[in-house]
Coordinates of C-alpha atoms in Angstrom, one line a residue:
Chain A
M799 CA 38.0 45.5 74.8
D800 CA 40.5 44.7 77.3
D801 CA 43.7 43.0 75.6
R802 CA 44.8 41.8 78.6
K803 CA 42.1 39.0 78.4
F804 CA 43.5 37.4 75.9
I805 CA 47.4 35.9 76.4
V806 CA 49.1 34.3 73.7
S807 CA 51.3 31.5 74.7
S808 CA 52.1 28.3 73.1
S809 CA 50.9 24.6 74.0
P810 CA 51.0 22.9 76.4
H811 CA 48.4 25.2 78.1
I812 CA 47.3 23.2 81.1
R813 CA 50.3 22.0 82.6
G814 CA 49.7 19.2 85.3
P815 CA 51.6 19.1 88.7
E816 CA 54.8 17.0 87.3
D817 CA 57.6 17.9 86.9
I818 CA 61.2 16.9 87.0
T819 CA 61.9 17.5 90.0
R820 CA 59.1 15.8 91.4
I821 CA 59.8 13.0 89.8
M822 CA 63.3 12.4 90.8
W823 CA 62.6 13.2 94.0
A824 CA 59.7 10.0 93.9
V825 CA 62.6 7.8 92.7
V826 CA 65.3 8.3 95.5
V827 CA 62.4 7.7 97.8
A828 CA 61.7 4.9 96.1
L829 CA 65.3 3.9 96.0
A830 CA 65.7 4.7 100.0
P831 CA 64.9 1.5 101.2
A832 CA 66.8 -0.4 99.6
V833 CA 69.9 1.6 99.9
V834 CA 69.4 2.3 103.8
W835 CA 69.3 -1.6 103.8
G836 CA 72.0 -1.8 101.5
I837 CA 73.8 0.2 104.1
F838 CA 73.3 -1.4 107.3
V839 CA 73.7 -5.1 105.9
F840 CA 77.2 -4.0 104.2
R841 CA 78.3 -1.6 107.3
D842 CA 81.3 -3.9 108.1
A843 CA 82.3 -4.0 104.3
R844 CA 85.9 -2.3 104.3
P845 CA 88.5 -1.6 100.9
A846 CA 90.9 -4.4 100.5
G847 CA 94.1 -3.1 101.0
T848 CA 93.4 0.3 101.8
R849 CA 94.2 0.4 105.6
W850 CA 93.6 4.1 106.5
C851 CA 89.6 3.8 105.7
H852 CA 89.4 1.0 108.4
W853 CA 88.6 2.7 110.8
M854 CA 85.3 4.6 109.3
P855 CA 82.2 2.9 110.5
L856 CA 80.0 2.4 107.3
Y857 CA 81.7 2.4 104.7
P858 CA 79.0 2.0 102.1
A859 CA 77.2 5.5 103.9
F860 CA 80.8 7.0 102.6
I861 CA 80.8 5.3 99.4
A862 CA 77.0 6.5 98.3
A863 CA 77.9 9.8 100.0
L864 CA 80.6 10.5 97.3
A865 CA 79.0 9.0 94.3
V866 CA 76.5 11.5 95.1
A867 CA 79.0 14.5 95.8
T868 CA 80.6 13.9 93.1
A869 CA 77.3 13.4 90.6
V870 CA 76.4 17.1 92.1
A871 CA 79.5 18.7 91.5
T872 CA 80.0 17.4 87.9
E873 CA 76.8 18.4 86.8
A874 CA 77.2 22.1 88.7
A875 CA 80.6 22.8 87.4
I876 CA 79.8 21.3 83.7
Q877 CA 76.8 23.7 83.7
R878 CA 78.0 26.3 84.8
L879 CA 81.1 26.0 82.3
R880 CA 79.0 25.8 79.5
G881 CA 77.4 28.5 80.6
I882 CA 73.8 27.2 80.6
R883 CA 71.6 27.5 84.4
V884 CA 72.7 25.4 86.9
T885 CA 70.4 22.8 88.0
I886 CA 71.3 20.6 90.1
R887 CA 68.1 21.1 92.4
D888 CA 65.7 19.4 89.9
G889 CA 67.6 16.0 91.8
S890 CA 68.9 14.0 88.4
A891 CA 72.5 14.2 89.2
I892 CA 71.3 13.1 92.8
V893 CA 69.3 9.9 91.1
T894 CA 72.4 8.9 88.8
G895 CA 75.5 9.3 92.1
L896 CA 72.9 7.1 93.7
L897 CA 72.5 4.7 91.2
F898 CA 75.4 4.1 90.0
A899 CA 76.7 3.9 94.0
M900 CA 73.9 1.4 94.3
I901 CA 75.5 -1.1 91.5
I902 CA 78.5 -1.3 92.2
S903 CA 80.1 -3.5 95.7
P904 CA 80.7 -1.8 98.8
C905 CA 84.1 -3.2 99.3
V906 CA 85.3 -0.6 96.3
P907 CA 88.1 1.9 96.7
W908 CA 87.4 5.4 97.1
F909 CA 88.5 6.4 94.2
V910 CA 85.6 4.3 91.8
P911 CA 82.6 6.3 92.8
I912 CA 84.7 9.6 92.0
V913 CA 85.5 8.4 88.9
G914 CA 82.3 6.2 88.0
S915 CA 80.2 9.1 88.7
F916 CA 82.1 11.9 86.8
F917 CA 82.1 9.4 84.0
A918 CA 78.2 9.4 84.2
I919 CA 77.4 13.2 84.2
A920 CA 80.4 14.0 82.3
I921 CA 80.6 11.9 78.9
G922 CA 77.2 10.0 79.7
K923 CA 75.2 12.7 79.9
H924 CA 76.5 16.8 79.2
C925 CA 78.4 15.3 75.9
F926 CA 75.2 14.7 74.6
G927 CA 73.8 18.1 76.0
G928 CA 73.0 17.5 79.1
L929 CA 69.5 16.3 80.8
G930 CA 66.5 14.1 78.7
C931 CA 69.5 14.2 76.0
N932 CA 71.9 11.0 76.5
I933 CA 71.4 7.8 74.8
W934 CA 73.0 5.4 77.4
N935 CA 71.6 5.0 80.9
P936 CA 74.3 7.6 82.6
A937 CA 74.9 5.4 85.7
L938 CA 74.8 2.2 83.7
I939 CA 77.7 3.3 81.4
A940 CA 79.5 4.3 84.1
R941 CA 79.5 1.1 86.0
A942 CA 81.1 -0.5 82.5
F943 CA 83.7 1.9 82.2
V944 CA 84.7 1.4 86.0
L945 CA 84.3 -2.6 85.4
S946 CA 86.6 -2.3 82.9
S947 CA 89.1 0.0 84.2
Y948 CA 89.0 -1.4 87.6
V949 CA 88.9 -5.2 86.7
F950 CA 89.2 -6.8 90.7
P951 CA 87.9 -4.6 92.9
L952 CA 84.9 -4.6 90.8
T953 CA 84.5 -8.2 89.8
S954 CA 86.2 -9.9 93.1
V955 CA 86.2 -8.1 96.1
W956 CA 82.6 -9.0 97.9
H957 CA 80.7 -8.5 101.1
Y958 CA 78.8 -11.1 102.8
P959 CA 76.5 -10.1 105.6
A960 CA 77.3 -12.8 107.8
D961 CA 81.1 -12.3 107.2
S962 CA 80.6 -9.3 109.8
I963 CA 80.4 -11.9 112.5
T964 CA 83.9 -13.6 111.9
M965 CA 85.1 -9.5 111.9
R966 CA 83.9 -8.6 114.7
L967 CA 85.5 -11.5 116.9
G968 CA 88.8 -10.1 116.0
K969 CA 89.9 -12.4 113.3
E970 CA 92.1 -10.1 111.3
T971 CA 90.5 -10.1 107.8
D972 CA 90.2 -7.2 105.2
A973 CA 87.5 -8.1 103.0
I974 CA 86.4 -11.4 102.4
T975 CA 86.6 -12.9 98.5
R976 CA 83.5 -14.5 97.8
P977 CA 81.5 -15.2 94.7
T978 CA 78.1 -13.6 94.8
P979 CA 75.1 -15.7 94.6
L980 CA 74.9 -15.5 90.5
A981 CA 78.3 -16.4 90.4
A982 CA 78.1 -19.9 93.1
V983 CA 75.6 -21.1 90.7
K984 CA 77.9 -20.4 87.7
D985 CA 81.2 -21.2 88.1
P986 CA 81.4 -24.6 89.6
L987 CA 79.5 -25.5 86.0
K988 CA 83.1 -25.1 84.5
S989 CA 85.2 -27.2 86.9
L990 CA 82.7 -30.3 85.9
N991 CA 84.1 -30.9 83.2
K992 CA 87.0 -32.1 84.8
Q993 CA 85.3 -34.2 87.0
A994 CA 84.6 -37.8 86.1
E995 CA 81.8 -38.1 83.5
A996 CA 78.3 -38.6 85.4
A997 CA 75.8 -41.2 83.6
N998 CA 72.6 -38.7 84.5
K999 CA 73.8 -35.2 83.6
R1000 CA 70.6 -33.6 84.5
A1001 CA 71.0 -35.2 88.1
L1002 CA 74.1 -33.8 88.3
L1003 CA 73.2 -30.8 87.1
E1004 CA 70.3 -30.5 89.9
K1005 CA 72.6 -31.7 92.3
V1006 CA 75.8 -28.8 91.4
R1007 CA 73.0 -26.0 91.9
A1008 CA 71.5 -27.2 94.8
D1009 CA 74.9 -27.5 96.5
N1010 CA 75.4 -23.8 95.6
R1011 CA 71.9 -22.2 95.2
T1012 CA 71.4 -19.0 98.1
P1013 CA 68.6 -19.7 99.6
Y1014 CA 65.2 -17.7 98.1
R1015 CA 64.8 -16.0 101.9
D1016 CA 68.1 -14.8 101.8
L1017 CA 67.7 -13.3 98.4
L1018 CA 64.1 -11.8 99.3
F1019 CA 65.5 -10.3 102.7
G1020 CA 69.5 -8.8 101.4
N1021 CA 71.5 -11.8 103.3
I1022 CA 73.4 -12.2 100.2
G1023 CA 77.0 -10.5 98.7
G1024 CA 76.7 -8.1 95.7
C1025 CA 76.4 -4.9 94.9
L1026 CA 75.4 -2.1 97.3
G1027 CA 71.6 -1.6 96.3
E1028 CA 71.0 -4.7 95.2
T1029 CA 70.7 -7.3 98.2
S1030 CA 66.8 -7.1 99.6
A1031 CA 64.6 -7.9 96.3
L1032 CA 62.1 -7.2 98.1
L1033 CA 62.8 -3.4 99.0
L1034 CA 63.1 -3.0 95.2
L1035 CA 60.7 -4.5 94.4
L1036 CA 58.6 -2.6 96.7
G1037 CA 60.3 0.9 95.2
G1038 CA 59.1 -0.5 91.8
V1039 CA 55.7 -1.1 92.8
F1040 CA 55.7 2.5 94.3
L1041 CA 56.9 4.2 91.0
M1042 CA 54.6 2.4 88.7
L1043 CA 51.6 3.1 91.4
R1044 CA 52.9 6.5 90.9
G1045 CA 52.8 6.3 86.7
Y1046 CA 56.3 7.1 86.4
V1047 CA 57.1 3.4 85.3
K1048 CA 54.9 2.0 82.7
W1049 CA 54.3 -2.3 82.9
Q1050 CA 55.1 -2.2 79.4
I1051 CA 58.9 -2.7 80.2
P1052 CA 59.6 -4.1 83.9
I1053 CA 56.6 -6.6 83.1
P1054 CA 57.8 -8.2 79.2
Y1055 CA 61.6 -7.6 80.9
L1056 CA 60.6 -9.9 84.4
A1057 CA 58.6 -12.4 81.7
T1058 CA 61.6 -13.0 79.7
V1059 CA 64.2 -13.0 82.2
A1060 CA 61.6 -16.4 83.8
L1061 CA 61.3 -17.9 81.1
L1062 CA 64.3 -18.0 79.6
G1063 CA 66.5 -18.1 82.4
W1064 CA 64.8 -21.7 82.5
A1065 CA 64.5 -23.1 79.1
L1066 CA 68.2 -22.2 77.6
P1067 CA 69.4 -25.6 77.8
V1068 CA 73.5 -25.2 79.5
K1069 CA 76.3 -27.1 78.6
V1070 CA 77.2 -30.2 81.1
Q1071 CA 80.1 -32.2 80.2
G1072 CA 79.7 -31.5 76.4
E1073 CA 76.2 -32.5 76.7
W1074 CA 73.2 -29.7 76.5
I1075 CA 70.4 -29.8 79.1
A1076 CA 68.0 -27.4 78.4
F1077 CA 64.5 -26.6 80.4
A1078 CA 66.4 -27.2 84.3
G1079 CA 66.4 -23.5 85.0
D1080 CA 66.1 -21.9 88.2
P1081 CA 63.3 -19.0 86.9
V1082 CA 62.5 -17.7 90.6
F1083 CA 66.4 -17.7 91.2
H1084 CA 66.8 -15.6 87.8
L1085 CA 63.9 -13.4 89.4
L1086 CA 65.5 -12.8 92.9
A1087 CA 69.6 -13.1 92.3
G1088 CA 71.4 -10.3 90.4
G1089 CA 70.2 -6.5 90.0
L1090 CA 67.5 -7.9 87.7
F1091 CA 64.5 -6.0 89.7
L1092 CA 67.0 -3.0 89.9
G1093 CA 67.5 -2.6 86.3
A1094 CA 63.7 -3.4 85.3
F1095 CA 62.4 -1.2 87.0
F1096 CA 64.7 1.8 87.9
M1097 CA 67.3 1.5 85.3
A1098 CA 65.3 0.1 82.0
T1099 CA 62.6 2.3 82.6
D1100 CA 64.6 5.7 82.3
M1101 CA 62.5 8.2 80.7
V1102 CA 65.1 9.6 78.8
T1103 CA 67.1 6.1 77.0
S1104 CA 63.4 3.8 76.8
P1105 CA 61.5 3.5 73.6
I1106 CA 58.6 6.5 73.5
T1107 CA 55.5 4.0 72.1
K1108 CA 53.8 1.5 74.1
K1109 CA 55.0 -1.0 71.6
G1110 CA 58.7 -0.1 71.3
M1111 CA 58.4 -0.8 75.1
I1112 CA 57.5 -4.6 75.1
I1113 CA 60.0 -5.6 72.3
F1114 CA 62.8 -3.1 74.6
G1115 CA 61.3 -5.1 77.8
I1116 CA 62.1 -8.4 75.5
G1117 CA 65.3 -7.8 74.3
C1118 CA 66.7 -6.5 77.4
G1119 CA 65.5 -10.2 79.1
L1120 CA 66.7 -11.7 76.1
L1121 CA 70.2 -10.6 77.1
T1122 CA 70.1 -10.6 80.5
V1123 CA 69.8 -14.5 80.2
I1124 CA 72.0 -14.7 77.2
I1125 CA 74.8 -13.2 78.8
R1126 CA 74.6 -15.0 82.5
I1127 CA 74.1 -18.1 81.3
Y1128 CA 77.0 -18.2 78.4
S1129 CA 79.3 -14.8 78.5
G1130 CA 81.7 -14.5 80.7
Y1131 CA 80.1 -12.2 83.6
P1132 CA 77.9 -13.9 86.2
E1133 CA 75.2 -10.7 85.5
G1134 CA 73.8 -9.5 82.4
V1135 CA 71.3 -6.2 83.7
C1136 CA 73.9 -3.7 83.3
Y1137 CA 74.9 -5.3 79.5
S1138 CA 72.1 -6.3 78.4
I1139 CA 70.2 -2.7 79.4
L1140 CA 73.2 -0.9 78.3
L1141 CA 73.0 -2.7 74.2
M1142 CA 69.4 -2.4 74.2
N1143 CA 69.4 1.3 75.0
T1144 CA 71.7 1.7 71.7
A1145 CA 68.9 0.0 69.9
V1146 CA 66.1 2.4 71.4
P1147 CA 66.5 5.3 68.3
L1148 CA 65.8 2.2 65.6
I1149 CA 62.9 1.0 67.7
D1150 CA 61.2 4.1 68.2
R1151 CA 61.9 4.4 64.5
Y1152 CA 60.1 1.2 63.4
T1153 CA 56.9 1.5 66.2
K1154 CA 56.2 4.6 64.9
P1155 CA 52.6 5.1 65.0
V1156 CA 50.3 5.2 61.8
K1157 CA 48.9 8.7 61.2
L1158 CA 44.9 8.2 61.9
G1159 CA 43.8 8.3 58.8
A1160 CA 47.0 7.0 56.6
P1161 CA 47.4 4.3 54.0
R1162 CA 48.5 1.3 55.4
Chain B
M296 CA 86.4 -30.0 54.5
D297 CA 85.4 -30.9 58.0
W298 CA 83.5 -28.6 60.2
S299 CA 80.7 -29.1 63.0
W300 CA 78.0 -26.9 63.7
G301 CA 79.6 -26.0 66.8
Q302 CA 82.3 -24.6 65.2
L303 CA 80.1 -22.0 62.9
L304 CA 78.0 -21.4 65.6
S305 CA 81.0 -20.0 67.2
I306 CA 82.9 -17.9 64.5
I307 CA 79.5 -16.3 64.0
V308 CA 79.1 -15.4 67.7
S309 CA 82.7 -14.5 67.8
V310 CA 82.7 -12.1 64.8
T311 CA 79.4 -10.5 65.1
L312 CA 79.5 -10.1 69.0
V313 CA 82.6 -11.2 70.9
S314 CA 85.1 -9.3 68.2
N315 CA 82.8 -7.4 65.8
Y316 CA 85.3 -6.2 63.8
V317 CA 84.2 -2.5 64.8
L318 CA 82.7 -2.1 68.0
S319 CA 86.0 -4.4 69.4
R320 CA 89.1 -4.5 67.1
F321 CA 88.4 -1.1 66.3
L322 CA 88.8 -2.4 62.3
G323 CA 87.1 0.1 59.2
L324 CA 86.1 3.1 61.5
C325 CA 86.1 5.4 58.4
P326 CA 83.3 3.9 56.5
F327 CA 81.6 3.2 60.2
V328 CA 82.4 6.7 60.9
N329 CA 81.7 8.7 57.9
S330 CA 78.4 6.5 56.1
S331 CA 76.8 5.9 59.4
D332 CA 74.5 9.8 59.6
R333 CA 71.7 7.7 57.2
T334 CA 69.9 4.4 57.8
D335 CA 69.5 3.5 54.6
K336 CA 73.1 5.1 53.7
A337 CA 74.9 2.9 56.6
F338 CA 72.5 -0.8 55.5
G339 CA 74.2 -0.1 52.1
M340 CA 77.5 0.3 53.2
G341 CA 76.9 -2.9 55.2
M342 CA 76.0 -4.3 52.2
A343 CA 78.6 -3.4 50.1
V344 CA 81.6 -3.9 53.2
T345 CA 80.0 -7.5 53.2
F346 CA 79.4 -8.4 49.6
V347 CA 83.8 -7.7 49.6
M348 CA 84.2 -9.3 52.7
T349 CA 82.9 -12.1 51.7
L350 CA 84.7 -12.2 48.1
A351 CA 87.9 -11.2 49.7
S352 CA 88.1 -14.0 52.3
F353 CA 87.1 -16.9 49.2
V354 CA 89.8 -15.1 46.8
T355 CA 92.4 -14.6 49.3
Y356 CA 92.4 -17.6 51.0
L357 CA 93.1 -19.1 47.9
L358 CA 95.8 -17.0 47.1
Y359 CA 97.3 -17.6 50.3
T360 CA 96.9 -21.5 49.9
F361 CA 98.8 -22.0 46.0
V362 CA 101.3 -18.4 45.8
L363 CA 101.6 -17.1 49.0
R364 CA 102.4 -20.0 51.4
P365 CA 106.3 -21.5 52.3
D366 CA 104.8 -24.9 50.9
A367 CA 102.3 -23.6 48.6
P368 CA 102.8 -25.1 44.9
L369 CA 103.0 -22.6 42.3
F370 CA 105.9 -20.4 41.6
R371 CA 108.1 -22.4 44.1
S372 CA 110.3 -23.2 41.8
M373 CA 110.6 -19.7 41.0
L374 CA 111.7 -18.2 44.3
P375 CA 115.7 -17.6 45.3
D376 CA 116.8 -20.4 47.6
A377 CA 117.1 -17.5 50.3
M378 CA 113.3 -17.4 50.3
R379 CA 112.1 -20.7 50.1
P380 CA 111.7 -21.1 53.5
Y381 CA 109.0 -18.1 54.2
G382 CA 107.6 -18.5 50.4
L383 CA 106.1 -15.3 48.8
E384 CA 104.4 -14.5 52.3
P385 CA 105.8 -11.6 53.2
V386 CA 106.8 -10.3 50.2
L387 CA 103.9 -10.4 48.7
R388 CA 101.1 -11.0 51.2
T389 CA 99.4 -6.9 51.9
V390 CA 99.6 -5.6 48.5
S391 CA 98.4 -9.0 46.7
Y392 CA 95.4 -8.5 49.1
I393 CA 95.1 -4.7 48.2
L394 CA 95.1 -5.5 45.0
V395 CA 92.0 -8.4 45.1
I396 CA 90.0 -6.2 47.8
A397 CA 90.5 -3.2 45.0
S398 CA 89.4 -5.1 41.9
L399 CA 86.4 -6.4 44.4
V400 CA 85.5 -3.0 45.4
Q401 CA 85.7 -1.9 41.7
L402 CA 83.5 -4.5 41.1
V403 CA 81.2 -3.3 43.7
E404 CA 81.5 0.5 42.3
T405 CA 80.3 -0.8 39.0
F406 CA 76.8 -2.6 40.1
M407 CA 76.0 0.0 42.2
R408 CA 76.3 3.1 40.0
K409 CA 74.3 1.4 37.2
M410 CA 71.7 -0.3 39.3
I411 CA 71.4 2.2 42.8
P412 CA 72.5 5.7 41.6
A413 CA 70.9 7.3 44.7
L414 CA 73.0 5.3 46.7
Y415 CA 76.5 5.2 44.6
K416 CA 76.3 9.3 45.0
S417 CA 75.7 9.6 48.7
L418 CA 78.3 7.0 49.6
G419 CA 80.7 8.9 47.8
I420 CA 84.3 8.6 47.9
F421 CA 83.5 6.2 50.7
L422 CA 83.0 3.9 48.7
P423 CA 86.3 3.4 46.3
L424 CA 87.6 4.0 50.2
I425 CA 86.6 0.5 51.2
T426 CA 89.8 -0.2 49.4
T427 CA 92.0 0.3 51.5
N428 CA 89.6 -0.3 54.7
C429 CA 91.5 -2.1 57.4
A430 CA 88.1 -4.1 58.5
V431 CA 88.5 -6.2 54.9
L432 CA 92.4 -6.3 54.7
G433 CA 92.2 -7.5 58.6
V434 CA 89.3 -9.9 58.1
T435 CA 92.0 -11.7 55.0
L436 CA 94.8 -11.5 57.2
L437 CA 93.3 -12.8 59.9
N438 CA 91.9 -15.7 58.0
T439 CA 95.0 -16.5 56.3
T440 CA 98.3 -15.5 57.7
D441 CA 97.7 -14.2 61.1
A442 CA 94.6 -16.9 61.6
P443 CA 94.4 -18.4 65.6
E444 CA 94.4 -21.6 64.3
E445 CA 94.3 -22.8 60.5
L446 CA 91.1 -22.2 58.5
S447 CA 89.3 -24.2 56.0
L448 CA 88.5 -22.9 52.5
F449 CA 84.6 -22.6 54.0
L450 CA 85.3 -21.6 57.0
A451 CA 87.7 -18.7 56.0
T452 CA 84.5 -17.7 53.4
F453 CA 82.1 -17.7 56.2
Q454 CA 84.0 -15.6 58.5
G455 CA 84.3 -13.3 56.0
F456 CA 80.4 -13.1 55.8
F457 CA 79.2 -13.0 59.3
A458 CA 82.3 -10.3 60.0
G459 CA 80.5 -7.8 57.2
L460 CA 76.9 -9.1 59.1
G461 CA 78.8 -8.1 62.4
F462 CA 79.8 -4.9 60.3
T463 CA 76.3 -4.3 58.5
F464 CA 74.6 -5.2 62.2
A465 CA 76.5 -2.4 64.1
M466 CA 75.8 0.1 61.2
P467 CA 72.3 0.6 61.5
L468 CA 72.1 0.8 65.3
M469 CA 75.1 3.9 65.0
S470 CA 72.5 5.6 62.4
G471 CA 69.8 5.4 65.1
V472 CA 72.2 7.3 67.8
R473 CA 73.6 9.5 64.8
E474 CA 69.8 10.4 63.9
R475 CA 68.8 11.4 67.1
L476 CA 72.1 13.0 68.2
A477 CA 71.3 15.2 65.3
Q478 CA 68.8 16.7 67.2
L479 CA 70.4 17.0 70.0
P480 CA 71.8 20.2 71.2
V481 CA 75.1 18.9 71.3
P482 CA 78.2 21.1 73.1
E483 CA 79.4 22.7 70.0
P484 CA 82.9 21.7 70.5
L485 CA 82.1 17.9 70.4
K486 CA 79.4 18.0 67.3
G487 CA 80.3 15.8 63.9
A488 CA 83.1 13.4 64.6
P489 CA 84.1 13.9 68.0
I490 CA 80.2 13.1 69.6
T491 CA 80.1 10.3 66.8
F492 CA 83.2 8.8 68.5
I493 CA 82.2 9.2 71.9
C494 CA 79.2 6.9 70.9
T495 CA 81.2 4.5 69.4
G496 CA 83.4 3.9 72.6
L497 CA 79.9 3.4 74.6
M498 CA 78.6 1.3 72.1
A499 CA 81.9 -0.5 72.7
L500 CA 81.9 -0.6 76.4
A501 CA 78.3 -2.0 76.2
F502 CA 79.4 -4.1 74.0
L503 CA 81.7 -5.6 76.3
G504 CA 78.8 -7.6 77.6
F505 CA 79.2 -10.0 75.4
A506 CA 83.2 -10.9 76.6
G507 CA 84.4 -14.2 77.4
M508 CA 80.9 -15.6 75.4
A509 CA 82.1 -19.7 73.1

């Protein structure tokens, strides 16, 4: 008998073509249109006050390249230091770096992507043991970190595509600070209290909102100020649908997430001159503005940091939506996608535990 | 006592989310780090701390109002003239508060040893250590002497209770994270306390999202 026919190995015995490399590169492909478009739209963005990089064409591309390069270099260095196999070819570090670049302002100084990407890979990922072990999404935790470290460049300096023209005309402008669409709607509400009391507060709220609203078309095609990768909702949606068709992203997270945001964005009450006004929000605006599509399709669905079971995923999606809207409407920040996903990441181990499927035939 | 529902809601949001005693003020880290390795234990510790915090808030508020404050009615006539403007507060504040907390912890301990011996055993030294838990002392101080604005007895107790619930809310989250950590190939030098502290820091970063909520 020929012994060589009997190969003893442990399961799995049949492997699909999918592996980390393939999935990661698919994510890169899905992100690419939004990144390229972001770089194009913000081609004239400059950091505030840093003279030496003003000659540089395509500063956002420089930021993105720095983020990706730092992520890959950190990954390689740490894997070498830990004495494990260097796996920079699998693309996971590239995805982390790219995602991080997409969620910061294109006008950040050059050290922000370096610090952020290093934090993402070193603290966010390798402290827990490397790929597949992290509890929080590395790119998001890095954003939360740099946001609390460099408050001004990350929250106050944005670039508006329309400003490119003023800059071309030779006007001496560094970066123009203007609010992003979400802040433009949120901030005027605070100053309403100083104005004369209106008789019809709902009408007043609607008027203020209408005056400061960014048109849907601009939100869809990316004619807005904001983070590098979240300009065009349409391109992000396209990338998300691509990943869903490939089966890397299950509908159980993004769809409940988006639905919750739309519902609560419309329903949750806002305080106007001491009176709470509910059911006055604009669901479409809440869906298109900010980084919601980026968060819902690319961040919340990170396989490592989201629940395993389908029921758990739905709970996770709804939780993210709830926290996003609560932070958007009630907290000090205009945008809540980043923090809401991080907070739900914290709860994932517990969600996984309580949604564990019952064994077939187990007593209930 | 006058209070409004809005005030209650803002206290709840403030002490459980915005300035959570563990994740935003970094008080009470020793039970947080040491008792959060299993969820049942974490929850038990959370309940014990909540109980102590609530009652301690109640008792220390009375103590503060009637004995310690410069205008407190009791023992006022017995004070030497030089101390009158300050009352007993600068001398007895910490001592008396710790005494109150310690007797409450003793109560919890006796109760737990009799009723939940398994939990009592697994909490071990960290149950009596609630006595010196800075979160409990922090709550009582922030209710009375160091309060940003003067609270009524009801609001102080309410704040103590929800500060405890905020602690109880953070504990199982952390224990979930740590139960997962136990299965991860965490680098050798970071195993145990270091990675737990890193996780606490990252959790605190996530909780920053609630900043500015009112």
